[in-house]
XYZ file of C-alpha atoms in Angstrom:
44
model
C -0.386 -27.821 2.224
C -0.633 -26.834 5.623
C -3.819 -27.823 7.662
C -4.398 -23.917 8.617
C -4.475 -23.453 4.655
C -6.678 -26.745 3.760
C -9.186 -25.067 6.727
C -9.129 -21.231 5.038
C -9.726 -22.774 1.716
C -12.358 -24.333 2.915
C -13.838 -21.830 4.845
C -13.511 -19.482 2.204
C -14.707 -21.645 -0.655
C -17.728 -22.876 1.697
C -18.939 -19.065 2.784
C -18.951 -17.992 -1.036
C -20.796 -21.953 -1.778
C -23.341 -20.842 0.965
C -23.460 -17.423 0.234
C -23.978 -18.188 -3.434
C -26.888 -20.818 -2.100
C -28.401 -18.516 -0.206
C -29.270 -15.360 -2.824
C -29.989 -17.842 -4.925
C -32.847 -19.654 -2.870
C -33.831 -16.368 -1.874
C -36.789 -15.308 -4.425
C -37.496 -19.240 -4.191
C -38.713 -19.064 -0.470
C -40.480 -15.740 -1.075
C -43.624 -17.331 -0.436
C -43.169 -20.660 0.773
C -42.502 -22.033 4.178
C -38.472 -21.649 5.097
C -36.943 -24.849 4.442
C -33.131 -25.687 4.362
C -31.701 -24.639 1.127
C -30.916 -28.372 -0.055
C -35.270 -28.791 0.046
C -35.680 -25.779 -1.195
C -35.772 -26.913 -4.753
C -32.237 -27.104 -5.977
C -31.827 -30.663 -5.264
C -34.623 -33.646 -6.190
């Protein structure tokens, strides 16, 4: 593969990871502090 294709792989697999992070750790921060998503929970 190209590098332009490795990069829009990326970039689309990461936007749907982070967009898929994101909805999800919505209801979760609802009435907590904001944190990052990765100590929001979802990881130990």
């Amino acid at each position: 593969m190209r590098v332009t294709e490795i990069q829009q792989r990326f970039g689309i697999a990461n936007t749907m990871l982070y967009d898929l992070l994101h909805r999800r750790d919505v209801p979760l921060r609802s009435g907590r502090q904001k944190l990052p998503w990765w100590r929001g929970g979802l990881l130990p």
